[in-house]
Amino acid sequence: MNINEQLSIMVQYNPHHPAYIFENQVTTYREFLIEVNRVASGLRTLGYKKGDHLALIAWNSPYFLVTMYAALKIGAVIIPINPMYTPSEMKYILENGNVSAIIAMDVILKDLDVISDEISFVRHIISCPTNSDIAHNTYSFAPRLYHFSHLIQSGDDEMIQSQVEADDPAIILYTSGTTGHPKGAVLSHRSVYYGAKSFAEHFNIKRGDRMITTLPMYHVFSLMVAVNGPLVHGATLLLMQDFSPNKVFRLAKAYQATVFAGVPTMFSYLLQNETDNQVKRESFQSIRCCASGGAPFPVTLIEEFEKLFQVPVIEGYGLTEAAPVSFNPLHGPTKHGSIGVPVPYMKARVVNEHGNAVGVGVEGELVVQGEAMMTAYYQQPEDTAMAMRDGWFYTGDMAIQDEDGYFYIIDRKKDVIIVNGYNVYPREIEEVLYSHPNVIEVAIIGGPHPDSGEEVIGCVVVDDKTITEESLTNYCKRYLTSYKVPNRFEFMDELPRNTTGKILKTVLKSHV
C-alpha cells in the first residue's frame, strides 16, 4: 500500500467529501484525484518516469500537495526544498540530489536565476503562478521554463499509477548534518505510508476531522502529521500558506477545525496573541486535540495553553529520518515533558554505548525502529552505516524511559540547536564563517530564547577589529537561510580549549 493507492480508495468511499480547503476554495477527493492524474500525466508527457528526482520548492498550497502526489504516482522521487533557502543552499541539494526537474513558485525563479549556469543539468523548471507579476521571459533559463498550468491542461483525468514497490524511494528530505553539509534521508513508499498511517491511527483520525495545516509542508512533521496523516483516513486539510495566529483563529472557527498541529513556538504565539481570551477559546471550541513536536515544550506553557483553550496538547517526537516515533496517548495518561510512547508500527528503546538496552530511569541513547524509518542517507553509505545499526536508527538524543514505558529526552547528543522547531547544526554555520577572510576561529552555540526556544550565537575571533556584528550577519545571510543566521556575535580574543585542542562549548555557554 502507498499513499496514492490509499487516495484512490478514499475517492471510492468519499468522492464528494472535501480533501482540502485553500483560501475558501473547496476541493473534493474526486477533484483532488483528477488534479493529481492530470499533473502526473503532464509530467510523463515531458519525459519524466520512475526513478527521476524532482525538486519541489513551494510553500503550503495546492501546488505542493498535487505535485507531490502526482510525482509519486509516476514513480518519481520528490525532494522538497525550503523556499526560504538561499540560492547557494538550493544549489547544493539540487546537485547532491541529482535533480532532473524543479517545480517552484514563480517568486523563487529569481533565486534560481542566480545559479542558472550551475544547474544546467536540470531539464525543466516548472513555474507555479502566484499573484505576483512575473515576467518569465527575462530569466536566463527561459528555454527550460514550463508553466504548471500546461501540466494541468495537457494531462489526462484518468491515469494508471506506475508500478512501484514498497521499498522504492518516494521522498528525499534533506537534514543538516554535523559534517556541515545536508544529508538526504531517503523515505520509501512504505515509510511515507506508514508514517502517515501511524499518526492517523494514534490520533483516531476520521472522515469528519479537519486538520489545520499550517506547518511548512516541506518539513517531515507536516508531511506525516498535518498532510498525509489526515488524507489516508479521508479527513479534510485546512491549508494555510503560512502561520498567523489571527488566521488560525479565523480558520478554526469558520470551518470547525478539529485538530491542530504545531511546534511549541506556534502554541506560544497563539497563547500570547492580543485577541481576547474568550474569542480565542470560542475559536478553538471545535478542536478536540492538538499535536506538538519539533522541539521541547515547556511544561508551564502547555499547562497555560490547555487551561485557556480547554484542549489537550499531545506531545510527540520524530526525526527527518523517522516520523513520527512517539506521542503521548490520545486517551489515557498524558505526561507533560515526556515524548510519550511509540506510535503504531514503531519501536523505541534506550541503549548504552554498546547498543545494549538499559534499565528504567537509566540514561542512554534513544534508538528507534519501524515501518516509518528511512532506508538510507542518499549516496552516503558511511553515514548510513553509522546511524543505522542492526536495524535500529541511532537518534543521537539522550533519553530515559520510566516504569510506564514513557520516554523523556534528557539532552541532545548531537550538537544541534532547535530554532522554532527547525534543526540548526553549528558545523554548517561555522564553515560559512570560516570562509570569511577575517575570521580566525569560530564556535556556534545555542542559548535559550523566549520566543524561538533557542537562539544561534556566534563566538568569533577576528584579525581585524573593524569587523562588526552587522557585517558578519550580512555575510551569513548570503549563504544561510534566516533561522540559521546567528542572532548575535560575541567577539573574543581566543576560544577556550581543552588539553587536546578541542573547543569547550560548555565553557562558552556559561559565559555568553
XYZ file of C-alpha atoms in Angstrom:
512
model
C 0.000 0.000 0.000
C 1.143 3.577 -0.691
C -0.478 6.994 -0.292
C -1.664 7.154 -3.906
C -3.392 3.787 -3.682
C -4.956 4.959 -0.433
C -6.120 8.164 -2.153
C -7.920 6.074 -4.786
C -9.648 4.113 -2.022
C -10.751 7.332 -0.319
C -12.171 8.564 -3.630
C -14.245 5.406 -3.935
C -15.752 5.899 -0.495
C -15.739 9.708 -0.251
C -15.749 11.179 -3.785
C -17.569 14.374 -2.789
C -16.021 14.839 0.648
C -13.575 17.800 0.903
C -9.949 16.703 0.634
C -8.619 20.206 1.217
C -9.796 23.779 1.524
C -7.489 26.605 0.469
C -8.446 30.271 0.521
C -12.147 29.340 0.772
C -11.927 27.069 -2.277
C -13.135 23.533 -1.545
C -11.585 20.626 -3.460
C -13.220 17.213 -3.083
C -11.371 13.912 -3.040
C -12.561 13.191 -6.575
C -11.400 16.616 -7.805
C -8.087 16.148 -6.000
C -7.505 12.818 -7.755
C -8.294 14.380 -11.149
C -5.743 17.146 -10.484
C -3.146 14.560 -9.452
C -3.814 12.487 -12.588
C -3.526 15.497 -14.887
C -0.230 16.659 -13.413
C 1.139 13.106 -13.333
C 0.166 12.661 -16.978
C 1.729 16.016 -17.844
C 4.995 15.082 -16.134
C 5.046 11.801 -18.016
C 4.472 13.662 -21.305
C 7.524 15.798 -20.517
C 9.519 12.586 -20.303
C 9.691 12.015 -16.553
C 9.447 8.481 -15.281
C 10.027 6.177 -12.360
C 13.263 6.951 -10.523
C 13.643 10.559 -11.715
C 14.287 13.113 -8.978
C 12.042 16.180 -8.926
C 12.681 19.101 -6.567
C 9.658 20.864 -5.107
C 10.272 24.414 -3.871
C 6.957 25.740 -2.635
C 5.123 26.925 0.422
C 1.859 25.425 1.626
C -0.522 25.366 -1.308
C -2.411 23.004 -3.609
C 0.635 23.164 -5.912
C 2.736 21.379 -3.304
C 0.068 18.831 -2.470
C -0.913 17.930 -6.034
C 2.663 17.880 -7.339
C 3.842 15.558 -4.591
C 1.077 13.017 -5.200
C 1.474 13.337 -8.984
C 5.224 12.755 -8.933
C 4.865 9.753 -6.632
C 2.176 8.370 -8.937
C 4.614 8.116 -11.855
C 7.240 6.623 -9.538
C 9.396 9.757 -9.420
C 11.172 10.812 -6.236
C 10.211 14.139 -4.663
C 12.837 16.317 -2.978
C 11.131 19.153 -1.052
C 13.322 22.219 -0.538
C 12.692 25.023 1.908
C 11.703 28.057 -0.223
C 13.471 30.308 2.293
C 16.825 28.773 1.381
C 19.448 30.894 -0.346
C 20.496 30.055 -3.925
C 23.686 28.535 -2.518
C 21.758 26.207 -0.212
C 19.388 25.216 -3.015
C 22.259 24.514 -5.377
C 23.872 22.010 -3.042
C 20.664 19.972 -2.692
C 19.889 20.137 -6.417
C 23.374 18.849 -7.239
C 23.633 16.286 -4.478
C 20.099 15.051 -5.111
C 20.651 14.539 -8.883
C 17.556 16.588 -9.642
C 16.123 16.395 -13.170
C 13.334 18.978 -12.813
C 12.314 21.735 -10.442
C 8.731 22.673 -9.615
C 8.803 26.076 -7.921
C 6.634 29.043 -7.054
C 7.266 31.792 -9.602
C 8.706 34.156 -6.969
C 11.526 31.601 -6.441
C 12.635 31.917 -10.076
C 14.819 34.922 -9.288
C 16.819 32.809 -6.829
C 17.188 30.004 -9.346
C 18.358 32.503 -11.947
C 21.360 33.289 -9.735
C 22.543 29.674 -10.072
C 21.174 29.047 -13.568
C 24.535 28.190 -15.152
C 25.456 25.873 -12.290
C 22.241 23.842 -12.550
C 22.320 23.268 -16.307
C 21.668 19.568 -15.575
C 18.047 20.453 -14.666
C 15.932 19.710 -17.743
C 12.820 21.720 -16.834
C 11.930 24.432 -14.339
C 8.161 24.349 -13.870
C 6.692 27.621 -12.599
C 3.678 27.698 -10.256
C 1.858 31.043 -10.561
C 1.190 33.333 -7.609
C -0.371 36.786 -7.552
C 2.963 38.311 -8.470
C 3.519 39.902 -11.862
C 6.405 37.755 -13.050
C 7.962 38.281 -16.465
C 9.089 34.736 -17.255
C 10.987 35.578 -20.427
C 13.567 37.637 -18.522
C 15.283 34.611 -16.975
C 18.394 33.043 -18.423
C 16.790 29.594 -18.173
C 13.708 30.726 -20.146
C 14.132 27.943 -22.770
C 13.820 25.381 -19.970
C 10.867 27.122 -18.325
C 7.482 25.423 -18.317
C 4.202 26.536 -16.775
C 2.335 24.442 -14.231
C -0.930 25.273 -15.995
C 0.335 23.370 -19.042
C 0.637 20.198 -16.967
C -2.973 20.553 -15.842
C -4.259 21.349 -19.331
C -2.315 18.647 -21.167
C -2.871 15.883 -18.623
C -5.347 13.028 -18.542
C -8.150 12.816 -15.943
C -7.648 9.078 -15.625
C -4.127 7.752 -15.258
C -2.887 4.373 -14.063
C -0.236 4.535 -11.380
C 3.253 3.395 -12.320
C 4.352 0.112 -10.795
C 6.122 0.976 -7.561
C 7.383 -1.360 -4.869
C 7.060 -0.678 -1.164
C 10.813 -0.197 -0.772
C 11.211 2.087 -3.798
C 12.330 5.618 -2.850
C 9.486 8.134 -2.661
C 10.781 11.266 -0.912
C 14.250 12.521 -0.024
C 14.240 15.012 2.841
C 17.460 16.898 3.428
C 18.518 17.404 7.011
C 21.625 19.261 8.122
C 24.397 17.025 9.341
C 27.238 17.511 11.767
C 29.635 17.418 8.806
C 28.299 20.779 7.690
C 26.507 19.506 4.583
C 22.854 18.451 4.482
C 22.160 14.736 4.196
C 19.271 13.326 2.196
C 17.115 10.922 4.204
C 15.522 8.510 1.715
C 11.942 7.645 2.618
C 10.399 4.704 0.783
C 6.774 4.439 -0.288
C 6.338 2.121 2.683
C 7.786 4.602 5.191
C 5.728 7.506 3.831
C 2.522 5.478 4.023
C 3.150 4.073 7.487
C 4.381 7.412 8.830
C 1.008 8.869 7.887
C -0.934 5.788 8.978
C 0.716 5.656 12.408
C -0.336 9.210 13.208
C -3.845 8.702 11.849
C -4.364 5.602 13.972
C -2.793 7.019 17.132
C -4.939 10.178 16.928
C -8.030 8.319 15.755
C -8.343 10.495 12.648
C -11.712 10.046 10.957
C -13.566 11.292 7.886
C -15.134 14.171 9.813
C -11.830 15.581 11.074
C -10.494 18.879 9.748
C -6.769 19.433 10.262
C -5.295 22.946 10.311
C -2.271 22.523 8.056
C -0.032 25.484 8.804
C 3.232 23.644 9.496
C 5.503 24.019 6.432
C 4.775 21.118 4.107
C 8.432 20.628 3.134
C 9.095 19.546 6.754
C 8.664 15.928 7.863
C 6.396 16.872 10.789
C 3.934 18.496 8.434
C 4.161 15.813 5.743
C 3.370 12.929 8.076
C 1.121 14.571 10.661
C -0.600 17.556 9.059
C -0.831 16.396 5.415
C -0.697 12.669 4.689
C -1.921 11.540 8.098
C -5.377 13.081 7.697
C -5.615 12.196 3.991
C -5.019 8.454 4.451
C -8.133 8.372 6.657
C -10.300 10.583 4.453
C -10.189 13.746 6.576
C -10.011 17.347 5.336
C -6.962 19.637 5.247
C -7.452 23.328 6.020
C -4.416 24.603 4.132
C -2.704 27.763 5.333
C 0.044 29.335 3.237
C 1.886 30.427 6.365
C 1.377 30.671 10.102
C -0.530 33.585 11.619
C -2.348 33.342 14.982
C -5.225 35.502 13.780
C -5.613 33.409 10.618
C -5.577 30.217 12.682
C -8.363 31.530 14.904
C -10.470 32.611 11.917
C -9.950 29.354 10.021
C -10.638 27.174 13.056
C -13.910 28.950 13.720
C -15.071 29.234 10.095
C -14.550 25.556 9.269
C -14.989 23.998 12.717
C -11.469 22.585 12.770
C -10.956 19.513 14.945
C -7.149 19.037 15.056
C -4.242 21.484 15.194
C -0.581 20.501 14.834
C 2.294 22.836 15.557
C 5.699 23.395 17.109
C 5.846 24.885 20.631
C 6.544 28.370 19.279
C 3.207 28.346 17.460
C 1.367 27.425 20.647
C 3.184 30.238 22.423
C 2.124 32.765 19.771
C -1.492 31.559 19.920
C -1.431 31.906 23.696
C 0.181 35.368 23.722
C -1.813 36.807 20.830
C -3.652 40.036 21.666
C -7.027 38.536 20.693
C -9.469 38.436 23.600
C -9.162 35.186 25.552
C -12.852 34.445 25.251
C -12.637 34.817 21.465
C -9.609 32.524 21.396
C -11.434 29.854 23.370
C -14.525 30.122 21.176
C -12.391 29.834 18.026
C -10.928 26.546 19.299
C -14.230 25.226 20.609
C -14.414 22.534 17.921
C -10.761 21.457 18.337
C -10.630 18.047 20.038
C -6.837 17.792 20.353
C -3.532 19.402 19.405
C -0.318 17.653 18.352
C 3.023 19.162 19.307
C 6.502 18.217 18.133
C 9.700 19.581 16.635
C 11.138 20.912 19.894
C 10.806 20.553 23.672
C 7.578 22.074 25.011
C 7.967 23.814 28.410
C 5.529 22.233 30.855
C 4.328 25.595 32.189
C 3.474 26.700 28.660
C 1.495 23.517 27.974
C -0.466 23.961 31.175
C -1.266 27.597 30.352
C -2.388 26.659 26.848
C -4.607 23.792 27.988
C -6.140 25.937 30.732
C -7.035 28.787 28.372
C -8.131 26.780 25.309
C -9.569 23.782 27.145
C -7.892 21.483 24.606
C -5.392 18.683 25.315
C -1.906 19.070 23.834
C -0.398 15.712 22.826
C 3.399 15.892 22.771
C 5.369 13.671 20.442
C 8.732 13.045 18.855
C 10.120 12.330 15.436
C 13.040 12.987 13.147
C 13.528 13.586 9.463
C 14.798 10.013 9.334
C 11.789 8.536 11.166
C 8.495 10.282 11.857
C 6.511 10.090 13.897
C 8.210 7.902 16.505
C 6.116 8.536 19.591
C 3.255 10.554 21.063
C 1.567 10.714 24.409
C -1.642 8.660 24.347
C -4.709 10.410 22.982
C -6.882 8.716 25.599
C -5.049 7.791 28.742
C -2.371 9.240 30.993
C -0.550 12.186 29.429
C 2.787 13.054 30.981
C 3.842 16.604 30.218
C 7.539 16.811 29.435
C 7.503 13.295 28.015
C 7.562 12.372 24.324
C 5.129 9.583 25.137
C 5.115 6.023 23.860
C 5.808 4.575 20.385
C 3.032 5.037 17.830
C 1.731 2.057 15.806
C 4.347 0.414 13.545
C 7.265 1.952 15.523
C 9.530 0.773 18.353
C 11.948 2.631 20.604
C 14.412 1.812 23.339
C 17.258 3.378 25.308
C 20.719 1.830 24.907
C 24.225 2.249 26.276
C 27.398 2.858 24.281
C 27.500 -0.843 23.347
C 23.970 -0.852 21.947
C 22.516 -2.806 24.851
C 19.181 -1.776 26.357
C 19.410 -0.061 29.745
C 17.021 -0.255 32.673
C 14.180 2.017 33.775
C 15.388 5.514 34.601
C 18.888 4.935 33.203
C 20.115 7.492 30.704
C 21.261 6.325 27.299
C 20.832 6.989 23.581
C 17.352 6.706 22.078
C 17.232 4.280 19.160
C 14.172 3.623 17.017
C 12.943 1.021 14.559
C 9.861 0.537 12.426
C 7.967 0.936 9.188
C 8.253 4.745 9.093
C 12.061 4.755 9.166
C 14.259 5.912 6.306
C 16.092 3.350 4.186
C 19.388 5.272 3.927
C 21.096 8.600 3.576
C 21.248 9.296 -0.156
C 24.656 8.310 -1.565
C 26.233 8.367 1.895
C 26.883 4.737 2.878
C 29.278 5.594 5.704
C 26.827 7.957 7.406
C 24.070 5.393 6.875
C 26.159 2.654 8.491
C 26.934 4.913 11.449
C 23.298 5.848 12.010
C 21.618 2.504 11.272
C 22.930 -0.496 13.155
C 21.302 -3.917 13.461
C 18.043 -2.492 12.120
C 17.921 0.373 14.629
C 18.340 4.084 13.911
C 20.553 5.867 16.423
C 18.928 9.249 17.001
C 21.760 10.968 18.840
C 19.300 12.038 21.533
C 19.909 11.055 25.141
C 16.805 9.753 26.894
C 15.361 7.743 29.751
C 12.289 5.527 29.951
C 10.057 5.416 33.015
C 8.303 2.457 34.593
C 5.178 3.066 32.479
C 7.094 2.942 29.192
C 7.084 6.712 28.548
C 10.234 8.239 27.063
C 11.866 11.522 28.073
C 14.526 13.366 26.093
C 17.264 14.405 28.529
C 19.784 16.008 26.226
C 20.895 16.040 22.632
C 23.973 14.041 21.861
C 24.265 15.763 18.554
C 25.304 19.374 18.805
C 22.044 20.665 17.367
C 20.230 23.923 18.089
C 16.453 23.968 17.640
C 15.043 27.304 16.454
C 11.254 27.431 16.054
C 11.242 23.670 15.562
C 13.974 23.735 12.895
C 17.221 21.850 13.450
C 20.266 24.116 13.123
C 23.638 22.385 13.087
C 26.611 24.518 14.224
C 29.106 22.977 11.807
C 27.240 24.282 8.758
C 27.312 27.852 10.102
C 30.903 27.526 11.284
C 32.021 26.516 7.807
C 30.358 29.592 6.330
C 32.045 31.879 8.857
C 35.412 30.185 8.395
C 35.184 31.191 4.724
C 35.152 34.859 5.827
C 38.655 36.263 5.214
C 38.878 37.928 8.639
C 37.520 35.137 10.833
C 40.283 33.149 12.539
C 38.238 30.989 14.867
C 34.535 30.409 15.356
C 32.264 28.327 17.544
C 28.485 28.280 17.167
C 26.433 27.584 20.278
C 22.786 27.763 21.237
C 21.184 29.722 24.026
C 17.654 29.997 25.412
C 15.248 32.386 23.687
C 11.755 33.308 24.958
C 10.096 33.151 21.537
C 12.030 30.728 19.327
C 13.055 28.278 22.054
C 16.737 28.695 21.281
C 18.850 31.285 19.514
C 22.048 30.888 17.499
C 25.116 32.613 18.971
C 28.409 33.039 17.150
C 31.619 33.195 19.205
C 34.354 34.535 16.920
C 37.985 35.556 16.865
C 38.825 38.020 14.077
C 42.063 39.550 12.846
C 40.530 42.939 12.056
C 38.962 44.918 14.902
C 36.863 46.907 12.422
C 34.785 43.806 11.688
C 31.308 44.388 13.098
C 28.421 42.194 14.134
C 26.376 43.662 11.285
C 28.993 42.765 8.673
C 29.182 39.156 9.895
C 25.375 38.919 9.937
C 25.158 40.174 6.363
C 27.865 37.727 5.318
C 25.927 34.801 6.798
C 22.720 35.936 5.107
C 24.397 35.436 1.723
C 24.778 31.716 2.362
C 22.270 30.725 5.027
C 18.525 30.885 5.451
C 17.299 33.315 8.087
C 16.778 30.948 11.030
C 20.379 29.694 10.740
C 21.916 33.179 10.869
C 23.294 33.934 14.364
C 21.103 36.259 16.418
C 24.232 37.795 17.909
C 28.001 37.550 17.909
C 30.460 37.524 20.783
C 33.908 38.811 19.798
C 36.691 37.086 21.750
C 40.493 37.163 21.909
C 40.606 33.371 21.916
C 38.257 30.420 22.288
C 38.576 28.155 25.344
C 40.063 24.745 24.573
C 40.949 21.582 26.456
C 44.372 19.970 26.505
C 43.720 18.198 23.196
C 42.759 21.459 21.488
C 39.001 20.835 21.382
C 36.893 23.972 21.774
C 34.994 23.886 25.077
C 31.499 24.901 24.057
C 30.217 24.229 27.578
C 32.529 26.971 28.828
C 31.339 29.323 26.105
C 27.690 28.670 27.020
C 28.362 29.595 30.624
C 29.850 32.962 29.651
C 27.533 34.305 26.920
